[in-house]
Tab-separated table of C-alpha atoms and ligand atoms in Angstrom:
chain	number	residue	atom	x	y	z
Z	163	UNK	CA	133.686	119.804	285.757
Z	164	UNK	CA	134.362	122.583	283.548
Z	165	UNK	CA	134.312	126.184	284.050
Z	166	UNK	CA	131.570	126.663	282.424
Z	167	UNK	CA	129.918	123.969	284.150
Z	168	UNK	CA	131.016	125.112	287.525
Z	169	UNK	CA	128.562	128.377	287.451
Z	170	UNK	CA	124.996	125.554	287.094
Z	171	UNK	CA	126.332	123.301	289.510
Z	172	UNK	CA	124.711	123.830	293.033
Z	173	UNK	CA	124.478	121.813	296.432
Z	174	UNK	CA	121.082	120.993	297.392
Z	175	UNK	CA	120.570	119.334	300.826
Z	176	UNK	CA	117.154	117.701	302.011
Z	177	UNK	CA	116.741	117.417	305.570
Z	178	UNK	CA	114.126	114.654	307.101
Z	179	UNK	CA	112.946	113.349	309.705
Z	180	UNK	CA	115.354	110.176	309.234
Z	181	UNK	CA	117.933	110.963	307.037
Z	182	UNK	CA	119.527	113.902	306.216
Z	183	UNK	CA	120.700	113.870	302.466
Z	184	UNK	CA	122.883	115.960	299.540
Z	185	UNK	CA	123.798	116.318	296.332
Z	186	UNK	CA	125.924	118.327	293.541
Z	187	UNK	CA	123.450	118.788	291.298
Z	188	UNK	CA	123.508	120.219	287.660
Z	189	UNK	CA	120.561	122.955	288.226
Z	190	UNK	CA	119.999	122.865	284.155
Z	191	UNK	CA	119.269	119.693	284.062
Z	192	UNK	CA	118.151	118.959	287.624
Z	193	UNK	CA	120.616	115.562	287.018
Z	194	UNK	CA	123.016	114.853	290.118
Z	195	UNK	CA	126.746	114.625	289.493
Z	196	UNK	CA	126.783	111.213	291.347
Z	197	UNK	CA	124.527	109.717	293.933
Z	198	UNK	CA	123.508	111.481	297.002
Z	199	UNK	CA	124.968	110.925	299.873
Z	200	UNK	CA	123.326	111.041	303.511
Z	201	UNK	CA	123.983	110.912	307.342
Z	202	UNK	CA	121.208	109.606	309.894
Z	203	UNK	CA	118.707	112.369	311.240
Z	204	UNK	CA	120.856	112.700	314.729
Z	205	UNK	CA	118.414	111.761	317.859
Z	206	UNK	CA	117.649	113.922	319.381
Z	207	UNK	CA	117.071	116.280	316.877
Z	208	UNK	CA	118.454	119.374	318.388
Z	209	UNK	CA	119.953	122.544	316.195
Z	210	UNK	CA	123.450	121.771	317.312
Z	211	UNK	CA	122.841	117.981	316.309
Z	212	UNK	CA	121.789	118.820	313.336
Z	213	UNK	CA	124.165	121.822	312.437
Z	214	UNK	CA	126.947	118.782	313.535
Z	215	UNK	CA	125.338	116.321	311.534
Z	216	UNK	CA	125.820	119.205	308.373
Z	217	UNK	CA	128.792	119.187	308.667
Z	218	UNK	CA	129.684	116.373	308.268
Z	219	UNK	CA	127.605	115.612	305.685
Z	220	UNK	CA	128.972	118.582	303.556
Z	221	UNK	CA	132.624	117.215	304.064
Z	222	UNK	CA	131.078	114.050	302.996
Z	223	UNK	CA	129.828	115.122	299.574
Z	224	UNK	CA	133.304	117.249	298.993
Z	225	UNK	CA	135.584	114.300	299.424
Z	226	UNK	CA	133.303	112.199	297.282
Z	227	UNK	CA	133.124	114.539	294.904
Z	228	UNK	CA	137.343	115.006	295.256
Z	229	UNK	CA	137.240	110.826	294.864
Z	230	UNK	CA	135.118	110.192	291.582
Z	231	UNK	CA	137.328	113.010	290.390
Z	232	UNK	CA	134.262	115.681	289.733
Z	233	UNK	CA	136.393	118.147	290.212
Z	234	UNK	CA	139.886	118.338	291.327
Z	235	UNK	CA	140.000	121.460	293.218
Z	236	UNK	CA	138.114	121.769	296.617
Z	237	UNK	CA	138.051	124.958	296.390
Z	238	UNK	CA	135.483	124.971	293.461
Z	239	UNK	CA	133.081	122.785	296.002
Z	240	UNK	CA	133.806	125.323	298.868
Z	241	UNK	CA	132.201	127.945	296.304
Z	242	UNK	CA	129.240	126.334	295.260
Z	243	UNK	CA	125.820	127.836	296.580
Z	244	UNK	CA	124.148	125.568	299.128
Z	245	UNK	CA	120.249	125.146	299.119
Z	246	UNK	CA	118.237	122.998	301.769
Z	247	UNK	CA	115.507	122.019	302.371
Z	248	UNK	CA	113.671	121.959	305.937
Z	249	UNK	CA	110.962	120.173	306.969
Z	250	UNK	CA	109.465	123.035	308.702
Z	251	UNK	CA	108.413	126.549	308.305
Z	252	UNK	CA	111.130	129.612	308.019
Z	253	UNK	CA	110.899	132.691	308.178
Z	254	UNK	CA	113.328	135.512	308.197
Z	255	UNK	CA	115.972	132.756	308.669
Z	256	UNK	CA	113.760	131.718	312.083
Z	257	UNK	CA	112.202	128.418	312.363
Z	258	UNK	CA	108.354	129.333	312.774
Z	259	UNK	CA	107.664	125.002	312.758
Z	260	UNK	CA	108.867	121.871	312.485
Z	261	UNK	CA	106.649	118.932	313.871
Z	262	UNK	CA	109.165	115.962	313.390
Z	263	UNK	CA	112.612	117.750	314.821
Z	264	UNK	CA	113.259	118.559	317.693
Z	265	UNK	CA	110.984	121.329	320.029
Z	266	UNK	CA	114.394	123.729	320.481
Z	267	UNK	CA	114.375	124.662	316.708
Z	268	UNK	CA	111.384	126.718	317.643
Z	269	UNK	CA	112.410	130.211	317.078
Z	270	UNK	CA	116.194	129.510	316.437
Z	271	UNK	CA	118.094	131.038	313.413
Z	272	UNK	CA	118.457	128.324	310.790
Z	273	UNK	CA	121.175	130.107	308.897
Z	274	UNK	CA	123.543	131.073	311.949
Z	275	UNK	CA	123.156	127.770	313.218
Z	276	UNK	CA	124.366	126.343	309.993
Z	277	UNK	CA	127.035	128.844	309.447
Z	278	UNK	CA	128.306	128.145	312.923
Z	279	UNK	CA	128.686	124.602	312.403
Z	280	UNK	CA	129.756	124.800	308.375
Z	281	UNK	CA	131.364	127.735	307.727
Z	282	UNK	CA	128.944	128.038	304.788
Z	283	UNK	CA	125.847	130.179	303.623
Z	284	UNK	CA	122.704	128.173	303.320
Z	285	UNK	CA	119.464	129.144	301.622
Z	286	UNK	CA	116.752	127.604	303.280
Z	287	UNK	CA	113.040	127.025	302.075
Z	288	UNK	CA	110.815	124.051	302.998
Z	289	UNK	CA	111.020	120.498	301.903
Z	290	UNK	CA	107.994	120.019	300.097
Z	291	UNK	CA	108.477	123.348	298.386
Z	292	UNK	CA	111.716	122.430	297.123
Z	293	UNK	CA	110.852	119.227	296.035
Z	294	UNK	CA	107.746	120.988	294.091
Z	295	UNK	CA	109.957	123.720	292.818
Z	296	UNK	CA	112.517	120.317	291.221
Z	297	UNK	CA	108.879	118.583	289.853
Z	298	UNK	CA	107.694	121.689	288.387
Z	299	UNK	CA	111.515	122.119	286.734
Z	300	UNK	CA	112.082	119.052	285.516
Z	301	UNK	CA	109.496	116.642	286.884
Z	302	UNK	CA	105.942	115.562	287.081
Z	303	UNK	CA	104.358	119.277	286.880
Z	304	UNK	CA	106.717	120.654	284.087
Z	305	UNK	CA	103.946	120.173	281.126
Z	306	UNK	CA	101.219	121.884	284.234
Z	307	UNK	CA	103.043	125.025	284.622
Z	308	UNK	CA	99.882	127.183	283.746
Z	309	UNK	CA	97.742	125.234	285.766
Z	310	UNK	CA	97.158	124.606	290.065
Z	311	UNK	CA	99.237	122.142	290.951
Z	312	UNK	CA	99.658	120.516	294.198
Z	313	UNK	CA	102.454	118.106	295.550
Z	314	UNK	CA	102.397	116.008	298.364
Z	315	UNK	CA	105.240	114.216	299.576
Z	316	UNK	CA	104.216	111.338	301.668
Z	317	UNK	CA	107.039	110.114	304.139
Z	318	UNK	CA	107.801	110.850	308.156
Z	319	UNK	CA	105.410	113.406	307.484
Z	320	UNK	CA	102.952	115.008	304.959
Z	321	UNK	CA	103.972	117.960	303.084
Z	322	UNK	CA	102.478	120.070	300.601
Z	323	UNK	CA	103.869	122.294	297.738
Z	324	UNK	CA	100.948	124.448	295.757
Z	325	UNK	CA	101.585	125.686	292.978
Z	326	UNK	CA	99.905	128.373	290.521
Z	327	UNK	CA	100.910	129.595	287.157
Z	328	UNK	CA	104.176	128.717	288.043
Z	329	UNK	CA	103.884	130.281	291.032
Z	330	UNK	CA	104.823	128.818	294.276
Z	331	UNK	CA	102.336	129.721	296.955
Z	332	UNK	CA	105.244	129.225	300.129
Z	333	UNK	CA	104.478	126.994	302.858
Z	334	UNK	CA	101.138	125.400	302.551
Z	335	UNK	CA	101.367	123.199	305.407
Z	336	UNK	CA	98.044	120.301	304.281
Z	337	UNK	CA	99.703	117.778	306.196
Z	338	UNK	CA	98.462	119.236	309.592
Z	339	UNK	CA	94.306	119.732	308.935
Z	340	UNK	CA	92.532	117.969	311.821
Z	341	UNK	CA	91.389	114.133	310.343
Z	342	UNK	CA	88.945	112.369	312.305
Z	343	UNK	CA	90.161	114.510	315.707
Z	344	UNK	CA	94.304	114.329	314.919
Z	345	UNK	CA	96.644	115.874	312.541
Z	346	UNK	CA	96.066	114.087	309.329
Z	347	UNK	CA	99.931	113.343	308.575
Z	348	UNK	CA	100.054	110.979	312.249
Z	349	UNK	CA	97.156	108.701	310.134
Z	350	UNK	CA	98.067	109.216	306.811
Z	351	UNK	CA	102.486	109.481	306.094
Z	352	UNK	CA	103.999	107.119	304.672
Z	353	UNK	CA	106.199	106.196	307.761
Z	354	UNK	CA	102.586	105.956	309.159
Z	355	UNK	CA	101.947	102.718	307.273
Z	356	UNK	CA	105.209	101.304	308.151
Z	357	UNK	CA	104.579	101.576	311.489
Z	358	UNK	CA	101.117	100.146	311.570
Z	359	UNK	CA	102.340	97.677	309.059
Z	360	UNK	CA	99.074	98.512	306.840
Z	361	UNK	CA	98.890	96.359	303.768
Z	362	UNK	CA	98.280	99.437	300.310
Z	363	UNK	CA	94.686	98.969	300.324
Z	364	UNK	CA	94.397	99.748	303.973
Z	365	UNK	CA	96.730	102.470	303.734
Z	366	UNK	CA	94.806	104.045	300.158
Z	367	UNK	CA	91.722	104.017	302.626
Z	368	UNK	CA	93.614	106.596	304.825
Z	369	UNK	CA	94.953	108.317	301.859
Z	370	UNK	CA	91.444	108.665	300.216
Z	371	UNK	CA	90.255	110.657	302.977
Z	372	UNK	CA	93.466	112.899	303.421
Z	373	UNK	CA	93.173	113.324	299.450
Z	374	UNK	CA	89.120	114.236	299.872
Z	375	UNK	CA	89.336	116.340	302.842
Z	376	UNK	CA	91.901	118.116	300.740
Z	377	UNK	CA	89.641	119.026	298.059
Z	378	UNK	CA	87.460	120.657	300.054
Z	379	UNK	CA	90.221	123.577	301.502
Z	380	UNK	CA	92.150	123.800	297.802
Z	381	UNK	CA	90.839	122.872	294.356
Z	382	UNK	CA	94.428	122.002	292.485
Z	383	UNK	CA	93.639	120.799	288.546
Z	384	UNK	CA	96.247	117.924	289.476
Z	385	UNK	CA	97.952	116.625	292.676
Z	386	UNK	CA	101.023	115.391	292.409
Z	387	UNK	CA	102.306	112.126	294.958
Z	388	UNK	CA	105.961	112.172	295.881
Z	389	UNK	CA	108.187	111.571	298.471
Z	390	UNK	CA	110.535	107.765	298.327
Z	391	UNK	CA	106.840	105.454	298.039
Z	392	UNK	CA	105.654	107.335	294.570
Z	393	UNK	CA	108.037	104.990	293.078
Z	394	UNK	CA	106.010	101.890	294.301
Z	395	UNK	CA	102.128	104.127	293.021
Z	396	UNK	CA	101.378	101.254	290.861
Z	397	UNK	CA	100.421	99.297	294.416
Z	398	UNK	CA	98.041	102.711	295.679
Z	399	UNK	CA	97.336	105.431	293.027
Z	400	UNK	CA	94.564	103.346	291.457
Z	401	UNK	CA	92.717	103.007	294.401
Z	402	UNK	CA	92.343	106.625	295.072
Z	403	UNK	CA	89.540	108.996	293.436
Z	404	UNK	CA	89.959	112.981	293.579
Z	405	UNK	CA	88.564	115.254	291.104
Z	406	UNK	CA	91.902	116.617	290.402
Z	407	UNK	CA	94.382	114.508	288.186
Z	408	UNK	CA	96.130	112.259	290.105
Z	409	UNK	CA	99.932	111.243	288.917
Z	410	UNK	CA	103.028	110.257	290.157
Z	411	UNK	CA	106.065	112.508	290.995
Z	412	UNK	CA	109.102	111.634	288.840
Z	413	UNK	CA	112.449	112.896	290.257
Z	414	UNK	CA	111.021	110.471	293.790
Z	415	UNK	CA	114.124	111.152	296.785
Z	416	UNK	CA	116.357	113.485	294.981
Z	417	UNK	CA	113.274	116.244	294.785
Z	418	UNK	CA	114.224	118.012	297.628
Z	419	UNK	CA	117.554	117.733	296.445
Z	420	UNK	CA	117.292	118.999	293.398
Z	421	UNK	CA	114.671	122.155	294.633
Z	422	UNK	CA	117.125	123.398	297.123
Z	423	UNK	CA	120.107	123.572	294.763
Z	424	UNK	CA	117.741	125.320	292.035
Z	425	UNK	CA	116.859	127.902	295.208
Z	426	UNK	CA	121.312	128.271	295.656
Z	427	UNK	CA	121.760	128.765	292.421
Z	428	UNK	CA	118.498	131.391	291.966
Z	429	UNK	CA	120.102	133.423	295.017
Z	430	UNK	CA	117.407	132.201	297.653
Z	431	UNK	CA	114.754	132.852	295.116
Z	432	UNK	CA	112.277	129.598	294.610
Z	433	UNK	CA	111.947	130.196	291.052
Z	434	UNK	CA	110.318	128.103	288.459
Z	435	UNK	CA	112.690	128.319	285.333
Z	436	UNK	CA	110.881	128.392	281.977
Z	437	UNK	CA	113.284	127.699	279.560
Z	438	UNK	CA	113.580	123.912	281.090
Z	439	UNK	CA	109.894	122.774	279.498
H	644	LIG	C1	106.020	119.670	308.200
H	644	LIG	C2	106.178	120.227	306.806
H	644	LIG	C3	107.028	119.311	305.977
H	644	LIG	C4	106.469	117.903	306.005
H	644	LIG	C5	107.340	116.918	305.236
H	644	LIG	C6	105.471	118.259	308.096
H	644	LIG	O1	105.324	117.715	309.368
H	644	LIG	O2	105.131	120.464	308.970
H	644	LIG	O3	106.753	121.501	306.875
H	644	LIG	O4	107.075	119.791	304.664
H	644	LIG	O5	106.345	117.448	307.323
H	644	LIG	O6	108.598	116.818	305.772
């Protein structure tokens, strides 16, 4: 990496409800240095789990990083901004939500809790943001910049990213409405059809509702599907009608990824550049 690389180059970090994943990622050109790498979603789910589980990961990515020889001074990785995305709601650094991690992150401070086990700064914004904020950068939504756009990453849970001029409209959380008496994401995730073992038609049955009953609380000119399974929407997107357009998310796992390293390197701010059309 070159000095003047060194100043685009950003960790972003993408924690789920299974994994828990990062990568050095070039925030020009939303490409990753080399391939992510990821620790297990510790069970339970606790703060101090998870702040443990950081760690390590973080150490993880640095020595790779030292291996491949992407840089041969750690302390160029020690200085990079660190961006991650939660699968929750945050506010003023305090967890507001997070319905697939543990209860006890309920009101905790995200960023002390990270510092404490890292030794590093993190900028936190929510997963489905980020991963909106890396499609509308570099992915699916980059030639839809002027128009509403909402992503939906289908996995452990549903989340949602909307999107307006550009704009991101923080923490929409359209996995949650109430679908036939229970939150929609327990009938409708991805992980949801794993567990049920539902063949794709059965499963696009559940998704056409979700995608209907979300057309009636926000009228987006396209939705976006991402999260890991967009790269199998050959099998599902056809048998799904909404009035918005309907496409595929391009940048599928390393979305969150890449959105949390673009928030590091914007200073915490979950800005959609416009130079990268
Ligand atoms: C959470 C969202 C999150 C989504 C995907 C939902 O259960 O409430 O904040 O974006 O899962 O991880």
């Amino acid at each position: 990496m070159t000095d003047e690389q060194q100043g685009r180059f950003a960790i972003g970090v993408d924690v789920g409800g299974t994994g828990i994943k990062a990568g050095l990622v070039d925030t020009e050109t939303g490409n990753l240095a080399f391939k992510r790498v990821r620790v297990l979603t510790p069970k339970p789910s606790t703060p101090p789990e998870v702040g443990a589980a950081m760690a390590e990961l973080i150490e993880l990515l640095v020595s790779t990083a030292l291996e491949l020889g992407v840089v041969d001074d750690r302390s160029v990785l020690d200085a990079l901004p660190i961006g991650c995305g939660f699968p929750g709601v945050v506010r003023d650094d305090h967890v507001d939500y997070a319905a697939n991690l543990d209860r006890t992150w309920i009101g905790s401070n995200i960023t002390r809790i990270l510092a404490e086990h890292t030794g590093r700064r993190f900028f936190i914004m929510n997963d489905a943001d980020a991963a909106g904020l890396a499609e509308m950068t570099f992915g699916a939504g980059r030639k839809h910049r002027k128009k509403t756009v909402l992503l939906t990453t289908l996995g452990t849970g549903i989340g949602t990213a909307l999107f307006t001029q550009g704009r991101l409209v923080p923490y929409t959380e359209l996995g949650h409405f109430e679908m036939n008496g229970r939150d929609a994401e327990t009938q409708a995730a991805e992980s949801v059809k794993v567990r049920e073992n539902l063949s794709y038609e059965e499963w696009a049955g559940r998704l056409q509702q979700y995608y209907s009953q979300v057309e009636l609380l926000v009228a987006p000119d396209v939705i976006l599907i991402g999260g890991g399974i967009s790269k199998s929407h050959t099998q599902f997107l056809h048998l799904i009608r909404t009035r918005a357009e309907l496409k595929p998310a391009k940048l599928l796992n390393n979305a969150g990824i890449v959105g949390a390293a673009i928030l590091a390197a914007n200073n915490g701010k979950a800005k959609v550049k416009k130079g990268s059309v």
